[in-house]
Structures are given as C-alpha cells and as structure tokens.
Coordinates of C-alpha atoms and ligand atoms in Angstrom, one line a residue:
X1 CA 163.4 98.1 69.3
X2 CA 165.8 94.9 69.2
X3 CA 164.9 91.5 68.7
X4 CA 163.0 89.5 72.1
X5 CA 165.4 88.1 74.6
X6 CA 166.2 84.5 74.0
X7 CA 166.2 81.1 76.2
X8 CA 167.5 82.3 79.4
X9 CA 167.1 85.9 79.0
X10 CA 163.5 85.0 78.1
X11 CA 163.2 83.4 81.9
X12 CA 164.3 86.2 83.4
X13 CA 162.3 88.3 81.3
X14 CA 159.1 86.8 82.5
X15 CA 160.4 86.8 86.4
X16 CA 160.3 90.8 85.4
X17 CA 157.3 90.5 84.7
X18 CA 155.9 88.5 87.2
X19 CA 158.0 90.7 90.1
X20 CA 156.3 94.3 88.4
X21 CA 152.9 92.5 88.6
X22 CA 153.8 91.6 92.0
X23 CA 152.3 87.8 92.1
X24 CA 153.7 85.6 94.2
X25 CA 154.5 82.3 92.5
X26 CA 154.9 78.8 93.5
X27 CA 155.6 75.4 92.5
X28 CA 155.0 72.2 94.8
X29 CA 155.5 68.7 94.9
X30 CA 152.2 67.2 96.0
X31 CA 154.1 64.0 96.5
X32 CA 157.3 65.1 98.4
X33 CA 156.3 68.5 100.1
X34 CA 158.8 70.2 97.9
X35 CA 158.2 73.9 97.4
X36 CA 159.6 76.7 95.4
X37 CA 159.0 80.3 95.7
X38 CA 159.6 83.3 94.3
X39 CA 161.1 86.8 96.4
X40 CA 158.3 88.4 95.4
X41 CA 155.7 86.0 97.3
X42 CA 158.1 86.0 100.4
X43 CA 157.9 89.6 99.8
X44 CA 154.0 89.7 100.0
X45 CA 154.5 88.0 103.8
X46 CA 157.0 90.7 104.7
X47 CA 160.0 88.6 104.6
X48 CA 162.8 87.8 101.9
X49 CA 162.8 84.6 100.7
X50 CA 166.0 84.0 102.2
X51 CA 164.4 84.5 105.7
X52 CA 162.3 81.7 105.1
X53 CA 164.4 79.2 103.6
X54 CA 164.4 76.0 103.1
X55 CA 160.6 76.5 102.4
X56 CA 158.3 73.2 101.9
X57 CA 154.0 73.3 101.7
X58 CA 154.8 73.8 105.7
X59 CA 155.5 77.1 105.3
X60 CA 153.4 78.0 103.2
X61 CA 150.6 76.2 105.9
X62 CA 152.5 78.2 108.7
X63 CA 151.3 81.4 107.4
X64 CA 148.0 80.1 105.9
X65 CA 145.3 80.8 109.2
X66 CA 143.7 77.5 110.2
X67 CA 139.9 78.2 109.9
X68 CA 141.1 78.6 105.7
X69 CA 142.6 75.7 105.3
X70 CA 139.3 73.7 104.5
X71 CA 139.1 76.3 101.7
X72 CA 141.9 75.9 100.5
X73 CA 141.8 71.8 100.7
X74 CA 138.2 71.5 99.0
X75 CA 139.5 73.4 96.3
X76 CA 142.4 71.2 95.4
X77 CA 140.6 68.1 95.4
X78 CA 137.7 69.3 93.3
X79 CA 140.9 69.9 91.1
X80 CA 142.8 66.7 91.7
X81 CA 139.4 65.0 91.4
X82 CA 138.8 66.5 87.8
X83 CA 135.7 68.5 88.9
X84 CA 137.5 72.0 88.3
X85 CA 139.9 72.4 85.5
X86 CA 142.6 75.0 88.0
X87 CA 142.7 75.3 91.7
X88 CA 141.3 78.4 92.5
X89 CA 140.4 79.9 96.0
X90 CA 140.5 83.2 98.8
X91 CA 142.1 83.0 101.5
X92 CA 143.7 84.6 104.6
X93 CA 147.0 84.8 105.8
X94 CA 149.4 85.9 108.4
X95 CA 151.3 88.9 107.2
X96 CA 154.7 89.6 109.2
X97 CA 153.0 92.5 110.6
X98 CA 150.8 90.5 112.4
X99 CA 147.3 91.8 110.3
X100 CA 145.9 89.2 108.1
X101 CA 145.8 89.7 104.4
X102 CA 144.0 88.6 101.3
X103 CA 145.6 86.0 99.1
X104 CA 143.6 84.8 96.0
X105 CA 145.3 81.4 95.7
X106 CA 145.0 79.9 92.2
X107 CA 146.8 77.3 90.2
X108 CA 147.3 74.0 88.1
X109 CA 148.4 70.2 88.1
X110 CA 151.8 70.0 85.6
X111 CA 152.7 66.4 86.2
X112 CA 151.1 63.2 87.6
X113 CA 152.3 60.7 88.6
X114 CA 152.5 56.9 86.8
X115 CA 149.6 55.8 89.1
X116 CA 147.6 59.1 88.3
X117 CA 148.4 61.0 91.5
X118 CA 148.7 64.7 91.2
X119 CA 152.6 65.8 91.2
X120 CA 153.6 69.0 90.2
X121 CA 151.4 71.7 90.7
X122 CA 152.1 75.5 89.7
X123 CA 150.4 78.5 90.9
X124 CA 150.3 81.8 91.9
X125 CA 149.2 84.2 94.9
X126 CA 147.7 87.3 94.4
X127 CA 147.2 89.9 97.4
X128 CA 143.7 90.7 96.8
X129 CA 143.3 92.6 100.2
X130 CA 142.2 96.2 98.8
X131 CA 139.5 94.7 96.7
X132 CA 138.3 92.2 99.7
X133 CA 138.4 95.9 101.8
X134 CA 136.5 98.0 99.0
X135 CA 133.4 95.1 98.8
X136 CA 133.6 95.1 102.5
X137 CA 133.2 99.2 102.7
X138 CA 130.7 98.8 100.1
X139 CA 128.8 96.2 101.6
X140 CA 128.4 98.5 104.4
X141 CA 127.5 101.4 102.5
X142 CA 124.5 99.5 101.0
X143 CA 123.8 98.3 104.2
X144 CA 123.7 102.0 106.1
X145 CA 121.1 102.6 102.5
X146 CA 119.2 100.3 103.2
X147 CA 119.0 101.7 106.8
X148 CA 118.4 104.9 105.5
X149 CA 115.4 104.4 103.2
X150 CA 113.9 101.8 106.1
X151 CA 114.1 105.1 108.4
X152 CA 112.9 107.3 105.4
X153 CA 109.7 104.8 104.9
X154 CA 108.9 104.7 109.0
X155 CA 109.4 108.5 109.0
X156 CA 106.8 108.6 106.5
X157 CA 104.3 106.5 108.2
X158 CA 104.6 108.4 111.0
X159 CA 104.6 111.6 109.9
X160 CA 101.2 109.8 107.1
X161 CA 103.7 111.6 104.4
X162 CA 104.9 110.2 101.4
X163 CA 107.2 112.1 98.9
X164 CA 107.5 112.2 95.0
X165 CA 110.3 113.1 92.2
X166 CA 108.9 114.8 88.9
X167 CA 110.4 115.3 85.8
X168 CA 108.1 118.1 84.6
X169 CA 110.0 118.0 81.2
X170 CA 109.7 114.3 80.6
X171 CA 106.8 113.6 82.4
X172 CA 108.7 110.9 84.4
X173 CA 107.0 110.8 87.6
X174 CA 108.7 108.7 91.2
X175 CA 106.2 107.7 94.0
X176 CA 107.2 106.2 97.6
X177 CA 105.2 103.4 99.0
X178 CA 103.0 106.3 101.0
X179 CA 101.7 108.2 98.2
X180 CA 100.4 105.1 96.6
X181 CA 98.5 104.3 99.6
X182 CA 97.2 108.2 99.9
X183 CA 96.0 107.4 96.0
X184 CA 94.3 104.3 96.3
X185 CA 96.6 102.0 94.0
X186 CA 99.1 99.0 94.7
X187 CA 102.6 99.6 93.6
X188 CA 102.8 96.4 91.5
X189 CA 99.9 97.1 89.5
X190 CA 100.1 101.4 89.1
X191 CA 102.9 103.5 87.1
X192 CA 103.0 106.6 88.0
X193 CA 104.0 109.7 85.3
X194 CA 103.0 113.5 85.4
X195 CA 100.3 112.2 83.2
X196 CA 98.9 109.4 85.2
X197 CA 98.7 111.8 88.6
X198 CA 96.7 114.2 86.5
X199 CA 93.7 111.9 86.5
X200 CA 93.7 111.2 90.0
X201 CA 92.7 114.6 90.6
X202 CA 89.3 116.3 90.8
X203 CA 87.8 117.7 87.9
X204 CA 87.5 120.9 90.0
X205 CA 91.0 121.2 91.4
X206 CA 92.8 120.3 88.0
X207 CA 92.9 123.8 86.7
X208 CA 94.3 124.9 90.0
X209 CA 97.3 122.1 90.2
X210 CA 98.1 123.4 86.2
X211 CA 98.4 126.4 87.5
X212 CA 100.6 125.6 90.6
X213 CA 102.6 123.8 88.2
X214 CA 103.0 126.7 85.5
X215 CA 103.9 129.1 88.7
X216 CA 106.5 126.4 89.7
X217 CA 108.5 126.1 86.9
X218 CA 109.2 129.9 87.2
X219 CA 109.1 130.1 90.8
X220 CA 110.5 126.7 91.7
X221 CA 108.1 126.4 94.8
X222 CA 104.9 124.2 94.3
X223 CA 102.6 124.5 96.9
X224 CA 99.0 122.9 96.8
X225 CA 95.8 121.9 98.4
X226 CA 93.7 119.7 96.1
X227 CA 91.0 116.7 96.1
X228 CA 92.5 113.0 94.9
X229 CA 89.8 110.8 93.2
X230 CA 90.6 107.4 94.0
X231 CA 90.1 104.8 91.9
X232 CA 87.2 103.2 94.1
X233 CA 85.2 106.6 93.7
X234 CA 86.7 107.7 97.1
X235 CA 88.1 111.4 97.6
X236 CA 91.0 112.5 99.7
X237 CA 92.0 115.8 100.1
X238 CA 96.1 116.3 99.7
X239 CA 98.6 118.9 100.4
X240 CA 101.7 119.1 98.4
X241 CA 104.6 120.8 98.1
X242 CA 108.2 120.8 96.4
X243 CA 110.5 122.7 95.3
X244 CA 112.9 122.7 91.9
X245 CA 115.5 120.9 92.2
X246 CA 118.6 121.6 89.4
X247 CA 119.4 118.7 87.4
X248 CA 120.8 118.8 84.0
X249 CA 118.8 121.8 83.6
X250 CA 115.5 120.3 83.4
X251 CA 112.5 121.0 85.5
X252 CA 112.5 118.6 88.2
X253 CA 110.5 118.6 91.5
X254 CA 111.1 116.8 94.5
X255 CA 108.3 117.3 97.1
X256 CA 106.2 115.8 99.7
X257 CA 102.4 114.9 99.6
X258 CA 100.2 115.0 102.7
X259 CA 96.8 113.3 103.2
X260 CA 94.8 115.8 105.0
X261 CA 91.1 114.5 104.7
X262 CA 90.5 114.6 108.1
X263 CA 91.8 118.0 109.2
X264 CA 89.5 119.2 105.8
X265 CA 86.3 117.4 107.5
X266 CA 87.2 119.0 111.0
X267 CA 87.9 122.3 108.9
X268 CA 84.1 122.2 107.6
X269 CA 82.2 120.7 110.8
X270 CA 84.2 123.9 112.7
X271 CA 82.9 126.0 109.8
X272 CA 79.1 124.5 109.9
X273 CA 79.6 124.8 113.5
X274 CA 80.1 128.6 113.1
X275 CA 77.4 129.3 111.2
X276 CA 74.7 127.6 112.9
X277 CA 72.8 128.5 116.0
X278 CA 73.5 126.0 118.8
X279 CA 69.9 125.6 120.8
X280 CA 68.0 125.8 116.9
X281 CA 70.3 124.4 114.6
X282 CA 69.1 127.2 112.0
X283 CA 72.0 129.8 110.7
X284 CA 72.8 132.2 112.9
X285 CA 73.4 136.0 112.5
X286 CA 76.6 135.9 111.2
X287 CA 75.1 133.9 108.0
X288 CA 72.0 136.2 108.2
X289 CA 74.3 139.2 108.0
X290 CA 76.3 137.8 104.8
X291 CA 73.3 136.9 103.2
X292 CA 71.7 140.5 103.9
X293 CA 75.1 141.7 102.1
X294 CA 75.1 139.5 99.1
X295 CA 71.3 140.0 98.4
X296 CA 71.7 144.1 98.6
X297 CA 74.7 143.7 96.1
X298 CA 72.2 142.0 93.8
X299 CA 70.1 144.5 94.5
X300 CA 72.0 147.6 93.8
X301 CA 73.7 146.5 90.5
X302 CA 70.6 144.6 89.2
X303 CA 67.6 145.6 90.8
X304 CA 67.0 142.0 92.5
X305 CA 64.5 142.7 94.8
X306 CA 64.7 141.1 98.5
X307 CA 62.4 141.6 101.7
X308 CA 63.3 141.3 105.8
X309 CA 61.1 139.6 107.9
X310 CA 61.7 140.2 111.7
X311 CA 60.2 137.6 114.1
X312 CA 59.9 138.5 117.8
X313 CA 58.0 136.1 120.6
X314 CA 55.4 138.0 122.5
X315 CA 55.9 138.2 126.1
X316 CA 58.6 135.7 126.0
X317 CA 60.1 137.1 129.8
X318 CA 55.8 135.5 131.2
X319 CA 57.2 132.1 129.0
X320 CA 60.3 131.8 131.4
X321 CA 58.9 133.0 134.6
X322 CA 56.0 130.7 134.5
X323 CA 56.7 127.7 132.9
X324 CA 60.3 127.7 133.4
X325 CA 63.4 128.1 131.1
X326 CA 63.4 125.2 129.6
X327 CA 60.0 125.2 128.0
X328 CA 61.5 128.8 126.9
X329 CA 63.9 127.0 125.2
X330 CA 61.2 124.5 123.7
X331 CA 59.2 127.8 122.4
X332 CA 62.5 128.9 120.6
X333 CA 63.5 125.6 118.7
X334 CA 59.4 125.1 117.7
X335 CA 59.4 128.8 116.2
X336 CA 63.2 127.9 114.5
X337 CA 61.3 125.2 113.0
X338 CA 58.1 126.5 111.9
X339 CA 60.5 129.1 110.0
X340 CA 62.5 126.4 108.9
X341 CA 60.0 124.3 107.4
X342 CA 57.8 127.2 105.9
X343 CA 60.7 129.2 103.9
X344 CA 62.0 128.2 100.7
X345 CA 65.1 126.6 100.0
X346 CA 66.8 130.1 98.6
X347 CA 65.6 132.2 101.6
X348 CA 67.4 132.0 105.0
X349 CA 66.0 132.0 108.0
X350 CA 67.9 132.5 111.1
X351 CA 67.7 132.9 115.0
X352 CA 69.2 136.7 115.4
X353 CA 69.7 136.4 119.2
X354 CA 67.8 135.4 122.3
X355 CA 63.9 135.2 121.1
X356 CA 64.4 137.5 117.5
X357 CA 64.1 135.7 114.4
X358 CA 65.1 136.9 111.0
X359 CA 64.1 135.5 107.5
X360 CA 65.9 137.3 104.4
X361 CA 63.7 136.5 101.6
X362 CA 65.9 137.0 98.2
X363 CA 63.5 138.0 95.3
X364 CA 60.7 138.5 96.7
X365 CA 58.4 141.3 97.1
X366 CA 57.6 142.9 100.0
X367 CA 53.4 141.7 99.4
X368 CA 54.8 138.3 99.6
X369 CA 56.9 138.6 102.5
X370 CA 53.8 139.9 103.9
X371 CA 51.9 136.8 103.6
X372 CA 54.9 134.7 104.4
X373 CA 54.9 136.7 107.8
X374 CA 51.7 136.5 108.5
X375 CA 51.0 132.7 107.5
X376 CA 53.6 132.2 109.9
X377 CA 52.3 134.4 112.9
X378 CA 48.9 132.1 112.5
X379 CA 50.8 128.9 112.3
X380 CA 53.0 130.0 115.9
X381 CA 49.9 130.8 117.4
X382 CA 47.8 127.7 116.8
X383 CA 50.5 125.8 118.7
X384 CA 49.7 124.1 121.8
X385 CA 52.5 124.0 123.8
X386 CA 52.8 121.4 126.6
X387 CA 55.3 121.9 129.9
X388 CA 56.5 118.7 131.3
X389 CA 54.4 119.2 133.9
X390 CA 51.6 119.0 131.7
X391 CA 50.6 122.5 131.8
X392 CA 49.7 123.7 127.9
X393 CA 50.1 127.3 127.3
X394 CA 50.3 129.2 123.6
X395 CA 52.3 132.0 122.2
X396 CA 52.3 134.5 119.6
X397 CA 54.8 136.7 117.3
X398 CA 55.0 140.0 116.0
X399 CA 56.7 140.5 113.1
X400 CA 57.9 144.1 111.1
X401 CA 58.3 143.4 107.1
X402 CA 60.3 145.8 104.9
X403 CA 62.9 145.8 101.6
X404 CA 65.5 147.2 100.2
X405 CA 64.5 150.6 98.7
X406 CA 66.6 152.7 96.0
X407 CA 67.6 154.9 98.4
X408 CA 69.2 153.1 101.0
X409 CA 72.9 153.3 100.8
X410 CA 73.3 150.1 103.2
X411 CA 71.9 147.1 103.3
X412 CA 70.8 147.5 107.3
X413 CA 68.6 150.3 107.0
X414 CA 66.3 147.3 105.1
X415 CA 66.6 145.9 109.0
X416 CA 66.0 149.1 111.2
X417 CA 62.7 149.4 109.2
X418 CA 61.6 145.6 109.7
X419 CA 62.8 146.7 113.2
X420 CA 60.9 149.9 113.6
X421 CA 57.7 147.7 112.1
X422 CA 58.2 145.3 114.8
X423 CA 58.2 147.9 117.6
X424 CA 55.4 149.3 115.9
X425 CA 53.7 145.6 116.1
X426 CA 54.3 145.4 119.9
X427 CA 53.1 149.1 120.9
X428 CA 49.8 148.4 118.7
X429 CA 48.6 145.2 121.0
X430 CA 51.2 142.6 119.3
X431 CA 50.4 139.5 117.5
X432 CA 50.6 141.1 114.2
X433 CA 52.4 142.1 111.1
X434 CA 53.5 145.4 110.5
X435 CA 54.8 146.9 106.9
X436 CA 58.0 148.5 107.6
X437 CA 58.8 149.6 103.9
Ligands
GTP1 N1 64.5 130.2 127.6 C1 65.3 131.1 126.9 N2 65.0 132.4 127.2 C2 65.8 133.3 126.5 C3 66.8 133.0 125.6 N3 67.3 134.1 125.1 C4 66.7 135.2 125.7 N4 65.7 134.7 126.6 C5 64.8 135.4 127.4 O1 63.9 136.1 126.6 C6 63.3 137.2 127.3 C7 63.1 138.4 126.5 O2 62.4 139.3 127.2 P1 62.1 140.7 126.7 O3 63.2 141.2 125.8 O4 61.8 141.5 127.9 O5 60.8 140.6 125.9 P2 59.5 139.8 126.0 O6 59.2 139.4 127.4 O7 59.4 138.8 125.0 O8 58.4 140.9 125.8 P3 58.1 141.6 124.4 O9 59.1 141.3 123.4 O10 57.9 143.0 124.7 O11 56.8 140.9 124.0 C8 64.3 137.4 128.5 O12 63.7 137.0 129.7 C9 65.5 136.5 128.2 O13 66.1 136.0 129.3 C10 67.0 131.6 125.4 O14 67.8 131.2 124.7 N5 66.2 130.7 126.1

C-alpha cells in the first residue's frame, strides 16, 4: 500500500467517497441563496447536475413538496437559534420520475456572519426511502397482528374457548385471557406454569390429567375431561385437548380448553332423569335391574345375601273405574312413598311398571324381608284415601318375598320366585305376603 493522497488528491479522494456512499451534499449561503451541489445529489433527483444548473436554495425548494417545508424550516431555526447543535430532518421530495422519495436532510452552520447571522451551512441528503418503506410494511404487519389476535380473542369468546402453550419439559406454561376466566384468576395477579395448573385441578381427576399427560408425550395427542377447582371453592368441569407441537425437540403442547359445566349438569339431570320413574319420582326398573345384577355378583363370589320384595296393588283396575284415573295415579305415588320412606338407605325401592313395585333389599335375609313386606302391606292398608270428590276408599297389596339361592345361575330367577309368591298372594284371597324362596 502507498502513502495517502495529498492536498488535492485528498479532495477528490473524499468526493469518492462521498459518490460510493451515494449522499448528496450541499453547501448554501443562508445570506445570498447561493448553493452548491454535488452530481451525486442531482443524481438522487434523477437529473445530472448539469441539467439543473445554475442551482440556488430555489431548486432545491422546487423539488422539496410544500406540505414539508415547515419541517424542514423548524428544524433550521431550532439550529440557527442554538437549540440543536446540527440541522437534522425527513422529508419528501419530487423525484424526476414523478414518485416522491425519502430524503433525511441533515447538516451544520460553518460561518456567521459579523452580526451573528447564520452564513454558510453544509449538509448532506441521504435517500432514506427503503427504510421509510420497510417501517411502513412493518407498521402494517403489526397492525394486521394486532387484528389477528383481536379476531383470535372474539373467536374465543364466542366459541367460550381459550387456548394454552406448554412446555412440558420446562414447565413454562402460556394462558389466553379465556382460560384465566374458565379458572377463576385475574391475569395481573396469576402466573401460570405446568405446576401452578396442577393445583387447580380436583383431587380426583389429578391422577387422570398425569396420566393424559404421560400418554401425550408418547402419543403427542392430549385429550381430557377434568374438574377445575377455583380459587373461590367453585368447580368447573373442562375439556382439553392439544397436540405436540416440535420445537427444538422439547415436549411442547399447544391446545385448547373448553368450559363444559353446563353440558356436565345437563349430562347428569338427563342421566337422573333416566333412572327415575316420572309419575313417583322413585328409580325405575332400569336401576332396579342393575342393582338386582350388582347385588347377585356380591352374592355369588362372597355369599352377600340379598332378598326381592314384589309389591302389587290389589284390584287396582276397581281403583280407576270408580274413582277415576287420577286418584289411580294418587294410589301409586302414596305406595312409591310409603316404600320410599320405610326402606333403608342401601336398599332400592323402585316402581317396576304400571301398579308393581319392587324393593331389592341388599344383605338382608329373607325373615327380614318378610317383616319389611309385611309392615308395609299393614301400613298401605291403613291408608284412607280421599277422591276429590270427597269420596274415601282404601287399598291393599300383595307381596311375594324370595332371595338369591346357591343354585340359581341368574340373578332373575330371585324375581320369578317373588313373582310366583305374588301370584300365589292373589289366588289365596290377596292382601298378604307370600315366601317365594
Ligand atoms: N291410574 C293409573 N293406572 C295404571 C297405571 N299403570 C297401570 N294402570 C292400571 O292398573 C290396572 C292394572 O289392572 P290389572 O293388571 O288387571 O290388575 P288389578 O286390577 O290390580 O287386579 P289384581 O292385580 O289381580 O289385584 C290397569 O287398569 C291399568 O290401566 C298408572 O300409571 N296410573
């Protein structure tokens, strides 16, 4: 490498640089108008500097667009006034293409004048009209986010979903605004981590979510029903369910959460409904038939004894055809409830159909079911029933008793004895208790 160039050499040295760097220089006379340019700032315009000579600040105000000028002036004076140590401002102008462009405008006061008045000031213009696009774009690209995740939280009011990012591995856990309000805590107050949802949820279900959360990490789908306790003591029931998502080879989830305490209450008054007898509110056969199962398994592997008591209103068709249908229907709820009140919370009583009641009597002998039959045969019969009419009539039962016996090989041939006693009840004069076993 030789030695730097010298004096002049050295100016045209720097106009090399200034021309690869592609700045647009100027010098101008604040007193007089005059200007100097360089080719490179005519250049910038789309002209040669020849084009535009003689220049003066004029041209340079030709191509400068008028609602920029303001900018341009309050800049120099906070300069010229000693309130900014350069000149420094954006602004747009008139390209020879007709499309405006960028210039960032900046510069400096080299001489004054005796009476202190700004003289010669130097500067330089640099086409910042890429960068002023790029900000633009991006400004629009955080705009059409912001958009995005507005739509993403409406969607998820609508759809009462909020959704969650896990990082199983470091236990970093990401809520939306939804599934903060589903668990009962403010976002300014709560962090959420894997940890810190594990508490939320109910003692009974935790097991069940470790699990779903072992199966997930091999199977990459989680997929879960489970109780939330609320801080306040209140339970929701949730559904969730993500899938794994790769990143950097950790284990991490991205999945929605569901509040779905309401279809779970529908879910068990449809259920309640289906087990209970409309007209007596007392289980129906379905449950009486489950129970019969159950109690037989008991029976057959441990010897748990259970007795069958099989309730039938006497003469029930009289009931209807003289006092009318709906003091039939008063005679059925009275007998559901006199076999209601008079069992013991681990028997089941039941309405089996029209006017046949059943009672499944887990554990107890078939002595006892007996007396249980029979105190309740009394009890039906002392009732006084009144019509609206006023007219008071009575009814009575008969009842067949049996249990399960070692040689039954299902648990209804317990019933088509009670039955068989029951029949035997009504052939021998009725109002009565008959041993089936
Ligand atoms: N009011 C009312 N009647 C019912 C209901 N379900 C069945 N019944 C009636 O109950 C009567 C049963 O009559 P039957 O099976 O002939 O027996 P019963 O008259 O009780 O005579 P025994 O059983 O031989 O003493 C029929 O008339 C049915 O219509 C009900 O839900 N409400």
């Amino acid at each position: 490498m030789g030695q730097p160039p010298v004096s002049g050499d050295r100016v045209s040295a720097l106009e090399t640089i200034i021309d690869v760097a592609e700045l647009g220089t100027w010098i101008w006379n604040v007193q007089t108008g005059e200007t100097e340019f360089n080719d490179y700032w005519a250049r910038m315009l789309g002209y040669t500097l020849a084009e535009l000579e003689p220049t003066s600040i004029d041209t340079w105000l030709y191509f400068l667009i008028e609602e920029d000028r303001p900018v341009s002036e309050q800049a120099l004076k906070a300069h010229f006034d000693g309130e900014a140590s350069v000149y420094d401002c954006e602004v747009r102008v008139r390209h020879r293409d007709g499309r405006l462009i960028w210039i960032r405008d900046f510069g400096r006061v080299v001489s004054w004048t005796p009476e202190g008045q700004p003289e010669w000031v130097s500067g330089a213009h640099l086409d910042i009209t890429s960068h002023k696009d790029l900000e633009q774009s991006l400004r629009e690209e955080s705009e059409a986010n912001r958009e995005l995740i507005q739509t993403l939280e409406r969607a998820q009011e609508i759809g009462n979903l909020g959704y969650w990012k896990a990082n199983l591995d470091a236990g970093d856990l990401y809520w939306s605004e939804k599934v903060f309000e589903i668990f009962g805590v403010s976002s300014d107050t709560f962090t959420p981590s894997v940890n810190a949802f594990r508490t939320f949820v109910h003692a009974e279900d935790l097991a069940l979510v470790d699990a779903m959360e072992v199966q997930a990490r091999q199977t990459g789908l989680f997929d879960v029903e489970h109780r939330v306790v609320r801080p306040d003591g209140s339970v929701r029931w949730v559904y969730e369910r993500g899938d794994y998502t790769p990143v950097g080879g950790g284990h991490v989830f991205i999945g929605t959460v569901r509040d779905i305490t309401e279809q779970k209450e529908q879910e068990a008054r449809l259920r309640e409904l289906s087990f209970t007898d409309p007209l007596t509110q007392i289980p129906n056969r379905r449950v009486f038939m489950e129970r019969l199962n159950e109690s037989y398994e008991l029976f057959s592997r441990r010897e748990i004894p259970a007795s069958v008591v099989m309730i039938d209103i006497d003469h029930f068709k009289a009931v209807n055809d003289t006092y009318g249908h709906g003091a039939g229907d008063e005679v059925i709820g009275n007998v559901a409830r006199t076999l209601a009140d008079r069992v013991r919370e681990s028997d089941v009583p039941c309405r089996l159909g029209g006017e046949e009641f059943g009672v499944l009597l887990p554990g107890t002998g078939i002595e006892e079911a007996m007396d249980l039959a029979e105190r309740l045969r009394v009890e039906i019969a002392g009732y006084a029933c009144t019509t609206y009419r006023g007219e008071v009539f009575q009814v009575t039962v008969s009842a067949g008793v049996s249990r399960f016996n070692r040689e039954d090989e299902h648990p209804e041939q317990a019933l088509q004895r009670a039955d068989a006693a029951l029949y035997l009840a009504k052939a021998t004069g009725r109002n009565r208790v008959m041993k089936g076993a």
